[in-house]
């Protein structure tokens, strides 16, 4: 016998054995088929069985174990009677609870096969597994809340009968007293919630769902156990402020003794504060103004040393210390040369970057205040761009008196500067050679009658491509908003008694002395608040509802600096703040350091 014949014979024998093996061990029946067999054998479930057989259920949906809550034909009939208000139909006393439960429910869509998935729950449960407040997820993605009253189990208020119709290792089947009512249940739109996240402390989160209270105070919302302020409410939407102490966790909404939770944790990004390395080696005594360009190069002022500096991402620094042309032998060496040049800017303070690529600094030139402009590549040259020694002058930018404490370039060849004159601060809009008063102190009294002092706009920021501005009023201890419709008080109140800074909404919030201000992620106002009287130096967020939340820093009686997360970090003064293209925040401090805040 040749080798081929031997192999062919073995192949035939193995094939015959395999056939016998298949006959002896037929494929296991599917979960769906087993369920159909169970349901078919119960006459009172004919309607449910028909719908189940016609439903497009994939075996993968059932393979991990399921629990089915069925509707009997009698329940369907009772609901039909209740829906059509046929109260004259004769019913037994035992049927009244079922009719009451069914009354008002909508079962008209149940004949749609896909609605069967509303009654099949992922996971196999016994009655003892259905404990109070347990959440069940249906194959259609809906959430069912379990209630237990006097030992009776209810799903969304619908009774589950005690004796299971059938159960095995793959499924359990229970009967219901009525349709599960999703229309009146408290529910969250988990898909929309996932898209809205992540959040930051003090930020806003919009929650979509159903059957919320239209009164904000009647909706109790918590995030990982921390209560959130509800800013606005409707039946289908809540808008909340993320609590200061919130961390990643489940979001819970409770209304009228009903509670629902998110299916997954809501991520909360926390502010991580770290010191930018290399800055303190530059010897700044305190840093007053700060700006950052699209390459994440920092520009900042050091008024104590009469310097403006830059520091790029690779650690390279440039000192911008413009000098006047030498006019006399200052150092007495017998000749007039570069060593005899004088400083032009003796007190650099505010700083901003123009869209022309130039650096604009507010300060003094031999006690002549104004705005100075210089190019990044010529650190020893400058231009007295605006201002005059007479602070009472008004007119064109080159001969207008100003003592700018805050500067803002909006990217449209327009620069804004506050102006100090006789204790009346004015914000000026400068375009080309022209200058005009833009925001006067008197307007503040019209908005807030309790305002009793001159405005000191120590910081300002603007929404991109929109004429909406925000101002930090240092002596007024308030945050103002200005748009095309007028001037508004966003947050803060009279705090002449020097009460400690406190979080809150609108005039319930208190500031020490708000100074630097920036717009984070185009939606939140970030404020440097120096509460000098109480040694409280903090970074605070103000959202569009005027809710003020402290996110970093706080009480610091030793005036020390410490890196850390949120309020665990400490600042020695917080003067100005800037945000880069990656939404990193940079804080200028009194101790000559720059601190970076990254949400992660």
Coordinates of C-alpha atoms in Angstrom, one line a residue:
X1 CA 0.0 0.0 0.0
X2 CA 1.5 3.3 -1.0
X3 CA 1.9 6.3 1.4
X4 CA -1.0 8.2 -0.2
X5 CA -3.5 5.4 0.4
X6 CA -2.5 5.2 4.1
X7 CA -3.1 8.9 4.7
X8 CA -6.4 8.8 2.8
X9 CA -7.6 6.0 5.0
X10 CA -6.7 7.9 8.2
X11 CA -8.5 10.9 6.9
X12 CA -11.7 8.9 6.3
X13 CA -11.6 7.3 9.7
X14 CA -11.2 10.7 11.4
X15 CA -14.0 12.2 9.4
X16 CA -16.4 9.4 10.4
X17 CA -15.4 9.9 14.1
X18 CA -16.0 13.6 13.9
X19 CA -19.5 13.0 12.4
X20 CA -20.4 10.7 15.3
X21 CA -19.1 13.2 17.8
X22 CA -21.3 16.0 16.3
X23 CA -24.3 13.8 16.5
X24 CA -23.6 12.9 20.1
X25 CA -23.1 16.6 21.1
X26 CA -25.3 18.9 19.1
X27 CA -24.7 22.6 19.4
X28 CA -26.2 24.2 22.5
X29 CA -29.5 25.9 22.1
X30 CA -29.3 29.7 22.1
X31 CA -30.6 31.8 25.0
X32 CA -33.2 33.4 22.7
X33 CA -34.5 30.0 21.7
X34 CA -34.7 28.8 25.3
X35 CA -36.6 31.9 26.2
X36 CA -39.0 31.5 23.3
X37 CA -39.7 28.0 24.5
X38 CA -40.4 29.1 28.0
X39 CA -42.7 32.0 26.9
X40 CA -44.6 29.9 24.4
X41 CA -45.6 27.5 27.1
X42 CA -47.5 30.2 29.0
X43 CA -50.9 31.1 27.6
X44 CA -51.2 34.4 29.5
X45 CA -48.0 35.7 27.8
X46 CA -49.0 35.2 24.1
X47 CA -48.8 38.9 23.2
X48 CA -45.5 39.4 24.9
X49 CA -44.2 36.1 23.3
X50 CA -45.2 37.3 19.9
X51 CA -43.4 40.6 20.4
X52 CA -40.4 38.8 21.7
X53 CA -40.1 36.5 18.7
X54 CA -40.4 39.4 16.3
X55 CA -37.8 41.6 18.1
X56 CA -34.4 41.9 16.5
X57 CA -32.4 40.6 19.4
X58 CA -28.8 39.6 18.8
X59 CA -27.5 36.6 20.7
X60 CA -24.5 38.8 21.8
X61 CA -27.0 41.0 23.8
X62 CA -28.3 37.9 25.7
X63 CA -25.1 35.9 26.1
X64 CA -23.9 37.5 29.4
X65 CA -27.2 36.8 31.2
X66 CA -30.4 38.7 31.2
X67 CA -33.5 39.3 33.3
X68 CA -36.9 39.7 31.5
X69 CA -39.8 41.5 32.9
X70 CA -42.9 40.4 31.1
X71 CA -46.4 41.8 30.6
X72 CA -49.3 39.3 30.7
X73 CA -52.3 39.6 28.3
X74 CA -54.4 40.5 31.3
X75 CA -52.2 43.5 32.1
X76 CA -52.3 44.6 28.5
X77 CA -56.0 44.4 28.6
X78 CA -56.2 46.3 31.8
X79 CA -53.9 49.0 30.5
X80 CA -56.0 49.3 27.4
X81 CA -59.1 49.8 29.5
X82 CA -57.4 52.4 31.7
X83 CA -56.0 54.3 28.7
X84 CA -59.5 54.6 27.2
X85 CA -61.1 55.5 30.5
X86 CA -63.5 52.6 30.2
X87 CA -64.1 52.6 33.9
X88 CA -67.5 50.9 33.5
X89 CA -65.8 47.6 32.7
X90 CA -66.5 45.1 35.4
X91 CA -63.3 44.2 37.3
X92 CA -62.6 42.3 40.4
X93 CA -61.3 44.0 43.5
X94 CA -58.0 42.2 43.0
X95 CA -57.5 44.1 39.7
X96 CA -57.8 47.6 41.1
X97 CA -54.1 48.1 42.1
X98 CA -53.1 47.0 38.6
X99 CA -55.5 49.4 37.0
X100 CA -54.3 52.3 39.1
X101 CA -50.7 51.5 38.2
X102 CA -51.6 51.3 34.6
X103 CA -53.7 54.4 34.5
X104 CA -52.0 57.2 32.5
X105 CA -49.2 55.0 31.0
X106 CA -48.6 54.8 27.3
X107 CA -48.4 51.3 26.0
X108 CA -49.4 52.2 22.4
X109 CA -45.8 51.7 21.1
X110 CA -45.3 48.3 22.7
X111 CA -46.1 46.5 19.6
X112 CA -43.0 47.9 18.1
X113 CA -40.6 45.0 18.5
X114 CA -37.7 47.2 19.5
X115 CA -39.6 48.3 22.7
X116 CA -39.2 44.7 24.0
X117 CA -35.6 45.8 24.8
X118 CA -37.0 48.2 27.4
X119 CA -38.1 45.2 29.4
X120 CA -35.0 43.1 29.2
X121 CA -32.2 44.0 31.7
X122 CA -28.5 43.2 31.3
X123 CA -27.5 40.7 34.0
X124 CA -29.4 37.8 35.6
X125 CA -31.1 38.9 38.8
X126 CA -33.0 37.1 41.5
X127 CA -35.7 38.9 43.5
X128 CA -33.3 39.3 46.4
X129 CA -30.8 41.0 44.1
X130 CA -33.3 43.8 43.4
X131 CA -32.4 46.0 46.3
X132 CA -33.6 49.6 47.0
X133 CA -32.1 52.3 44.7
X134 CA -30.4 49.7 42.5
X135 CA -30.0 50.9 38.9
X136 CA -30.7 48.5 36.1
X137 CA -29.8 49.1 32.5
X138 CA -32.0 47.7 29.8
X139 CA -30.9 46.5 26.4
X140 CA -32.2 49.7 24.9
X141 CA -29.9 51.7 27.2
X142 CA -32.6 53.0 29.5
X143 CA -32.2 53.1 33.3
X144 CA -34.7 51.5 35.7
X145 CA -34.7 52.4 39.4
X146 CA -35.6 49.8 41.9
X147 CA -37.7 50.6 44.9
X148 CA -38.6 48.3 47.8
X149 CA -41.7 49.1 49.9
X150 CA -42.8 46.7 52.7
X151 CA -40.9 43.9 51.0
X152 CA -42.5 44.5 47.6
X153 CA -40.2 45.3 44.7
X154 CA -41.1 48.1 42.2
X155 CA -39.4 49.1 39.0
X156 CA -40.1 52.8 38.4
X157 CA -43.1 52.4 40.6
X158 CA -44.4 49.2 38.9
X159 CA -44.8 46.1 41.0
X160 CA -42.8 43.0 40.3
X161 CA -44.6 39.8 41.2
X162 CA -42.8 37.6 43.7
X163 CA -42.7 34.3 42.0
X164 CA -40.4 34.1 38.9
X165 CA -42.0 32.6 35.8
X166 CA -38.8 30.8 35.0
X167 CA -35.1 31.0 35.6
X168 CA -31.9 29.1 34.7
X169 CA -28.2 30.0 34.5
X170 CA -28.7 32.3 31.5
X171 CA -31.9 34.2 32.3
X172 CA -34.7 34.9 34.8
X173 CA -38.3 35.9 33.9
X174 CA -40.6 37.9 36.1
X175 CA -44.1 39.3 35.6
X176 CA -45.0 43.0 36.0
X177 CA -48.2 44.6 37.1
X178 CA -48.1 47.3 34.5
X179 CA -46.0 49.0 31.8
X180 CA -42.7 50.4 33.2
X181 CA -43.3 54.2 33.0
X182 CA -40.3 55.9 31.6
X183 CA -42.3 59.1 30.8
X184 CA -42.5 60.3 34.4
X185 CA -39.3 58.9 35.8
X186 CA -36.3 61.0 36.7
X187 CA -33.6 60.4 34.1
X188 CA -30.3 61.7 32.8
X189 CA -29.1 61.9 29.2
X190 CA -25.8 60.1 29.9
X191 CA -24.6 60.4 26.3
X192 CA -24.9 64.2 26.4
X193 CA -23.4 64.3 29.9
X194 CA -20.3 62.4 28.6
X195 CA -19.9 64.9 25.8
X196 CA -20.2 67.9 28.2
X197 CA -17.3 66.7 30.4
X198 CA -14.6 67.2 31.6
X199 CA -15.2 69.9 34.1
X200 CA -13.1 72.2 36.3
X201 CA -13.9 73.6 39.8
X202 CA -16.0 76.7 39.4
X203 CA -16.9 75.8 35.8
X204 CA -20.4 75.2 34.4
X205 CA -21.9 71.8 33.5
X206 CA -25.1 71.4 31.6
X207 CA -27.2 68.3 32.5
X208 CA -29.8 67.1 30.1
X209 CA -32.5 64.7 31.1
X210 CA -36.2 64.6 32.1
X211 CA -38.5 65.4 35.0
X212 CA -36.2 67.9 36.8
X213 CA -37.8 70.6 38.9
X214 CA -38.2 74.0 37.3
X215 CA -37.2 75.5 40.6
X216 CA -33.4 75.4 40.9
X217 CA -33.4 74.9 44.7
X218 CA -35.6 71.8 44.4
X219 CA -32.9 69.9 42.5
X220 CA -30.2 68.5 44.7
X221 CA -27.1 67.8 42.5
X222 CA -23.9 66.3 43.8
X223 CA -20.7 65.4 42.1
X224 CA -18.8 62.7 43.9
X225 CA -20.6 63.6 47.1
X226 CA -20.1 67.4 46.9
X227 CA -23.2 69.6 46.6
X228 CA -23.3 71.7 43.4
X229 CA -25.1 75.1 43.0
X230 CA -27.9 74.8 40.5
X231 CA -27.8 78.1 38.5
X232 CA -30.7 77.4 36.1
X233 CA -33.4 74.7 35.8
X234 CA -36.1 73.5 33.5
X235 CA -37.9 70.2 33.1
X236 CA -35.2 68.9 30.8
X237 CA -32.1 70.8 31.6
X238 CA -30.1 71.8 34.7
X239 CA -27.1 74.1 34.7
X240 CA -24.8 73.8 37.6
X241 CA -21.5 75.2 39.0
X242 CA -18.9 72.5 39.7
X243 CA -18.1 72.6 43.5
X244 CA -14.7 73.9 44.6
X245 CA -13.9 70.6 46.3
X246 CA -15.3 68.3 43.6
X247 CA -13.3 65.4 42.2
X248 CA -14.0 62.8 39.5
X249 CA -17.0 60.7 40.4
X250 CA -20.6 60.0 39.8
X251 CA -23.1 62.8 39.3
X252 CA -26.4 62.4 41.2
X253 CA -29.6 64.3 40.8
X254 CA -32.4 64.1 43.4
X255 CA -35.8 65.6 42.9
X256 CA -38.9 64.9 45.1
X257 CA -37.4 61.9 46.8
X258 CA -36.4 60.4 43.5
X259 CA -32.7 59.9 42.7
X260 CA -30.8 59.2 39.5
X261 CA -27.0 58.8 39.0
X262 CA -24.8 59.0 35.9
X263 CA -23.8 55.7 34.4
X264 CA -20.1 56.6 34.5
X265 CA -17.9 59.0 36.5
X266 CA -17.7 62.6 35.4
X267 CA -14.1 63.7 35.1
X268 CA -13.0 66.8 37.0
X269 CA -9.7 68.4 36.0
X270 CA -7.9 69.8 39.1
X271 CA -5.6 72.9 39.0
X272 CA -2.0 71.7 39.5
X273 CA 0.3 74.6 40.5
X274 CA 4.1 74.4 39.8
X275 CA 6.9 76.9 39.7
X276 CA 8.4 77.7 36.3
X277 CA 12.0 76.8 36.7
X278 CA 14.7 79.3 35.8
X279 CA 12.7 82.5 36.4
X280 CA 13.8 83.1 40.0
X281 CA 17.5 82.9 38.9
X282 CA 16.9 86.1 36.9
X283 CA 16.8 88.0 40.1
X284 CA 13.4 89.7 39.8
X285 CA 12.3 91.3 43.1
X286 CA 8.6 91.1 42.2
X287 CA 6.9 90.5 38.9
X288 CA 4.0 92.8 38.1
X289 CA 2.8 92.3 34.6
X290 CA 2.8 89.2 32.4
X291 CA 1.9 88.2 28.8
X292 CA 2.6 85.1 26.7
X293 CA 2.8 84.6 22.9
X294 CA 1.8 81.8 20.6
X295 CA 5.2 80.1 21.1
X296 CA 4.6 80.0 24.9
X297 CA 7.4 82.6 25.4
X298 CA 6.7 84.6 28.6
X299 CA 7.1 88.4 28.8
X300 CA 7.0 90.1 32.2
X301 CA 7.9 93.3 34.0
X302 CA 10.3 93.7 37.0
X303 CA 9.6 97.3 38.1
X304 CA 12.0 97.1 41.1
X305 CA 14.9 96.5 38.7
X306 CA 13.5 98.7 35.9
X307 CA 13.4 95.7 33.5
X308 CA 11.1 93.9 31.1
X309 CA 12.1 90.3 30.4
X310 CA 11.2 87.3 28.2
X311 CA 11.7 83.6 28.9
X312 CA 11.1 81.0 26.2
X313 CA 10.2 77.3 26.4
X314 CA 13.8 76.3 26.1
X315 CA 14.9 78.4 29.1
X316 CA 16.5 81.3 27.1
X317 CA 15.9 84.7 28.6
X318 CA 16.2 88.3 27.2
X319 CA 16.3 91.4 29.3
X320 CA 14.6 94.4 27.7
X321 CA 16.1 97.4 29.4
X322 CA 16.0 100.2 26.8
X323 CA 18.5 102.9 27.2
X324 CA 18.5 106.5 26.2
X325 CA 21.2 107.9 23.8
X326 CA 24.2 109.0 25.9
X327 CA 24.2 112.8 26.2
X328 CA 26.7 113.5 28.9
X329 CA 29.6 111.8 30.8
X330 CA 27.5 110.2 33.5
X331 CA 30.2 107.7 34.8
X332 CA 32.9 110.4 34.7
X333 CA 35.4 108.4 32.6
X334 CA 36.1 111.5 30.4
X335 CA 34.1 110.3 27.4
X336 CA 30.5 110.0 26.3
X337 CA 29.7 106.5 25.2
X338 CA 27.2 103.6 25.7
X339 CA 28.2 103.4 29.3
X340 CA 26.7 106.8 29.9
X341 CA 23.2 105.9 28.6
X342 CA 20.2 106.3 31.0
X343 CA 17.2 104.0 31.5
X344 CA 14.1 105.1 29.7
X345 CA 11.5 103.0 31.5
X346 CA 12.1 103.5 35.3
X347 CA 8.9 101.7 36.5
X348 CA 7.6 99.1 33.9
X349 CA 4.3 97.8 35.1
X350 CA 1.6 96.6 32.7
X351 CA 2.5 94.6 29.6
X352 CA 0.7 93.3 26.5
X353 CA 1.7 92.0 23.1
X354 CA 0.3 93.7 20.0
X355 CA -0.7 92.0 16.9
X356 CA 2.1 94.0 15.2
X357 CA 4.7 91.8 17.0
X358 CA 5.7 94.6 19.4
X359 CA 5.8 94.7 23.2
X360 CA 3.8 97.4 24.9
X361 CA 4.7 98.4 28.4
X362 CA 3.0 100.8 30.7
X363 CA 5.3 102.7 33.0
X364 CA 7.3 105.9 33.7
X365 CA 10.1 107.6 31.8
X366 CA 11.9 109.9 34.2
X367 CA 8.6 110.3 36.0
X368 CA 6.7 110.9 32.7
X369 CA 4.1 108.1 32.6
X370 CA 2.9 106.6 29.4
X371 CA 3.0 103.5 27.1
X372 CA 6.3 102.4 25.7
X373 CA 6.8 100.1 22.7
X374 CA 9.7 98.1 21.6
X375 CA 10.5 95.2 19.3
X376 CA 11.5 91.8 20.7
X377 CA 14.7 91.7 18.7
X378 CA 16.0 95.2 19.9
X379 CA 16.1 94.9 23.6
X380 CA 18.0 98.2 24.1
X381 CA 15.7 100.4 22.0
X382 CA 12.3 101.8 22.7
X383 CA 9.6 104.3 21.6
X384 CA 7.6 106.5 23.9
X385 CA 4.4 105.5 22.1
X386 CA 1.7 107.3 24.1
X387 CA 1.3 109.6 27.1
X388 CA 2.3 112.9 28.5
X389 CA 3.5 114.3 31.8
X390 CA 0.2 116.2 32.2
X391 CA -2.4 113.6 33.4
X392 CA -5.2 116.1 32.7
X393 CA -4.6 116.3 29.0
X394 CA -7.1 114.6 26.6
X395 CA -6.7 114.2 22.9
X396 CA -4.3 112.2 20.7
X397 CA -2.3 109.4 22.1
X398 CA 1.1 111.1 22.0
X399 CA 0.0 114.1 24.1
X400 CA -2.6 112.5 26.3
X401 CA -1.9 112.1 30.0
X402 CA -2.1 108.6 31.3
X403 CA -0.7 106.4 34.0
X404 CA -1.6 102.9 32.7
X405 CA -1.8 100.1 35.3
X406 CA -3.4 97.6 32.9
X407 CA -3.0 97.1 29.1
X408 CA -4.9 95.0 26.7
X409 CA -4.3 94.4 23.0
X410 CA -7.2 92.8 21.3
X411 CA -5.6 91.6 18.1
X412 CA -7.3 94.2 16.0
X413 CA -4.7 97.0 16.1
X414 CA -6.6 98.4 19.1
X415 CA -5.1 98.8 22.5
X416 CA -7.0 99.5 25.7
X417 CA -5.4 101.2 28.7
X418 CA -6.7 102.3 32.0
X419 CA -5.9 106.0 32.8
X420 CA -5.4 107.5 36.2
X421 CA -6.4 111.1 36.7
X422 CA -7.5 112.8 39.9
X423 CA -8.4 109.4 41.3
X424 CA -10.9 108.8 38.5
X425 CA -9.9 105.8 36.5
X426 CA -10.8 105.7 32.8
X427 CA -10.3 102.9 30.3
X428 CA -9.1 104.3 27.0
X429 CA -9.5 102.8 23.5
X430 CA -6.5 103.6 21.3
X431 CA -6.5 103.0 17.6
X432 CA -3.7 104.5 15.5
X433 CA -3.1 108.1 16.6
X434 CA -6.5 108.5 18.3
X435 CA -7.5 108.0 21.9
X436 CA -10.9 108.4 23.5
X437 CA -12.3 107.9 27.0
X438 CA -14.3 104.7 27.0
X439 CA -15.4 103.7 30.6
X440 CA -15.9 106.4 33.2
X441 CA -16.3 106.0 37.0
X442 CA -19.7 107.6 37.1
X443 CA -21.2 104.6 35.2
X444 CA -20.4 102.3 38.0
X445 CA -22.8 104.1 40.4
X446 CA -25.6 103.6 37.9
X447 CA -25.0 99.8 38.0
X448 CA -24.3 99.4 41.7
X449 CA -25.7 102.2 44.0
X450 CA -23.6 100.9 46.9
X451 CA -20.4 101.8 45.0
X452 CA -18.7 104.6 47.0
X453 CA -15.2 104.9 45.6
X454 CA -13.2 105.5 42.5
X455 CA -12.7 102.5 40.2
X456 CA -9.2 101.1 39.9
X457 CA -9.2 98.8 36.9
X458 CA -6.1 96.8 37.8
X459 CA -6.8 94.1 35.1
X460 CA -8.9 93.6 32.0
X461 CA -9.5 91.0 29.4
X462 CA -11.7 90.6 26.3
X463 CA -13.6 87.9 24.5
X464 CA -12.0 87.1 21.1
X465 CA -13.7 88.8 18.2
X466 CA -16.5 90.1 20.4
X467 CA -16.9 93.4 22.1
X468 CA -17.3 91.9 25.6
X469 CA -14.8 93.0 28.3
X470 CA -14.2 92.1 31.9
X471 CA -12.5 94.3 34.4
X472 CA -10.9 93.6 37.8
X473 CA -11.7 96.6 40.0
X474 CA -9.0 96.6 42.8
X475 CA -10.4 99.3 45.2
X476 CA -14.0 98.6 44.3
X477 CA -13.4 94.9 45.0
X478 CA -15.7 93.9 42.1
X479 CA -15.6 92.2 38.7
X480 CA -17.4 94.2 35.9
X481 CA -18.6 93.1 32.5
X482 CA -19.0 95.5 29.6
X483 CA -20.6 94.6 26.3
X484 CA -22.7 96.2 23.5
X485 CA -25.7 96.4 25.9
X486 CA -24.0 98.2 28.7
X487 CA -22.1 97.7 31.9
X488 CA -22.9 95.0 34.4
X489 CA -21.7 94.0 37.9
X490 CA -20.7 90.4 37.5
X491 CA -19.5 89.6 41.1
X492 CA -18.3 91.3 44.3
X493 CA -19.6 93.9 46.7
X494 CA -18.5 96.6 49.1
X495 CA -15.8 95.2 51.4
X496 CA -14.4 98.2 53.1
X497 CA -14.5 96.4 56.4
X498 CA -11.9 94.0 55.0
X499 CA -13.8 90.8 55.6
X500 CA -12.0 87.7 54.4
X501 CA -12.6 86.9 50.8
X502 CA -15.4 84.4 50.3
X503 CA -16.9 82.5 47.5
X504 CA -20.5 83.0 46.4
X505 CA -22.7 84.3 43.6
X506 CA -22.9 87.9 42.5
X507 CA -22.7 90.4 45.4
X508 CA -22.6 87.5 47.9
X509 CA -19.0 87.0 46.9
X510 CA -16.3 89.1 48.5
X511 CA -12.8 90.0 47.1
X512 CA -9.7 91.3 48.8
X513 CA -8.2 93.2 45.8
X514 CA -8.8 91.7 42.4
X515 CA -5.9 92.5 40.1
X516 CA -4.8 90.4 37.2
X517 CA -7.5 88.9 35.1
X518 CA -7.6 86.5 32.1
X519 CA -10.1 84.6 30.0
X520 CA -9.6 80.8 30.2
X521 CA -10.8 78.5 27.5
X522 CA -12.9 81.4 26.1
X523 CA -15.5 81.0 28.8
X524 CA -14.3 81.5 32.4
X525 CA -12.8 84.6 34.1
X526 CA -9.7 83.8 36.1
X527 CA -8.8 86.4 38.7
X528 CA -5.8 87.1 40.9
X529 CA -7.1 88.2 44.3
X530 CA -4.8 89.7 46.9
X531 CA -6.5 89.9 50.2
X532 CA -3.6 91.7 51.9
X533 CA -5.5 92.4 55.2
X534 CA -6.1 88.7 55.8
X535 CA -3.0 87.3 54.1
X536 CA -5.1 85.5 51.6
X537 CA -3.6 85.2 48.1
X538 CA -5.7 83.1 45.7
X539 CA -6.7 82.4 42.1
X540 CA -10.5 82.5 41.6
X541 CA -12.8 81.6 38.8
X542 CA -15.9 83.6 37.9
X543 CA -18.4 81.9 35.5
X544 CA -21.1 83.5 33.4
X545 CA -23.6 83.3 36.3
X546 CA -21.4 85.4 38.5
X547 CA -20.4 82.4 40.7
X548 CA -17.0 83.0 42.3
X549 CA -15.0 79.8 43.2
X550 CA -11.5 79.8 44.7
X551 CA -9.5 77.2 42.8
X552 CA -5.9 77.7 44.1
X553 CA -4.1 79.3 47.0
X554 CA -5.8 80.9 50.1
X555 CA -4.9 81.8 53.6
X556 CA -1.1 82.3 53.8
X557 CA -0.1 84.2 57.0
X558 CA 3.6 83.5 56.4
X559 CA 3.6 84.9 52.8
X560 CA 5.3 81.7 51.6
X561 CA 5.2 79.9 48.3
X562 CA 4.3 76.2 47.8
X563 CA 3.4 74.1 44.8
X564 CA 0.5 71.7 45.0
X565 CA -3.0 71.0 43.8
X566 CA -5.7 73.6 44.3
X567 CA -5.9 75.1 47.7
X568 CA -3.0 73.1 48.9
X569 CA -0.7 75.5 46.9
X570 CA 0.3 78.8 48.3
X571 CA 1.2 82.2 46.7
X572 CA 3.2 85.1 47.9
X573 CA 1.1 87.7 46.2
X574 CA -0.7 87.2 42.8
X575 CA -0.3 90.3 40.6
X576 CA -1.1 89.3 37.0
X577 CA -2.2 86.3 35.0
X578 CA -1.9 85.2 31.4
X579 CA -3.1 82.2 29.4
X580 CA -1.3 80.5 26.6
X581 CA -2.6 78.7 23.5
X582 CA -2.8 75.4 25.4
X583 CA -4.9 76.9 28.2
X584 CA -2.0 76.9 30.7
X585 CA -2.2 79.8 33.2
X586 CA 0.9 81.8 34.3
X587 CA 0.7 83.8 37.5
X588 CA 3.1 86.7 38.3
X589 CA 4.1 86.8 42.0
X590 CA 5.5 89.2 44.5
X591 CA 8.4 86.8 45.3
X592 CA 9.9 87.1 41.8
X593 CA 8.5 83.8 40.6
X594 CA 6.1 82.7 37.9
X595 CA 3.7 79.9 38.8
X596 CA 2.1 77.7 36.1
X597 CA -1.4 76.3 36.6
X598 CA -2.4 73.3 34.5
X599 CA -5.8 71.6 34.7
X600 CA -5.4 67.8 34.7

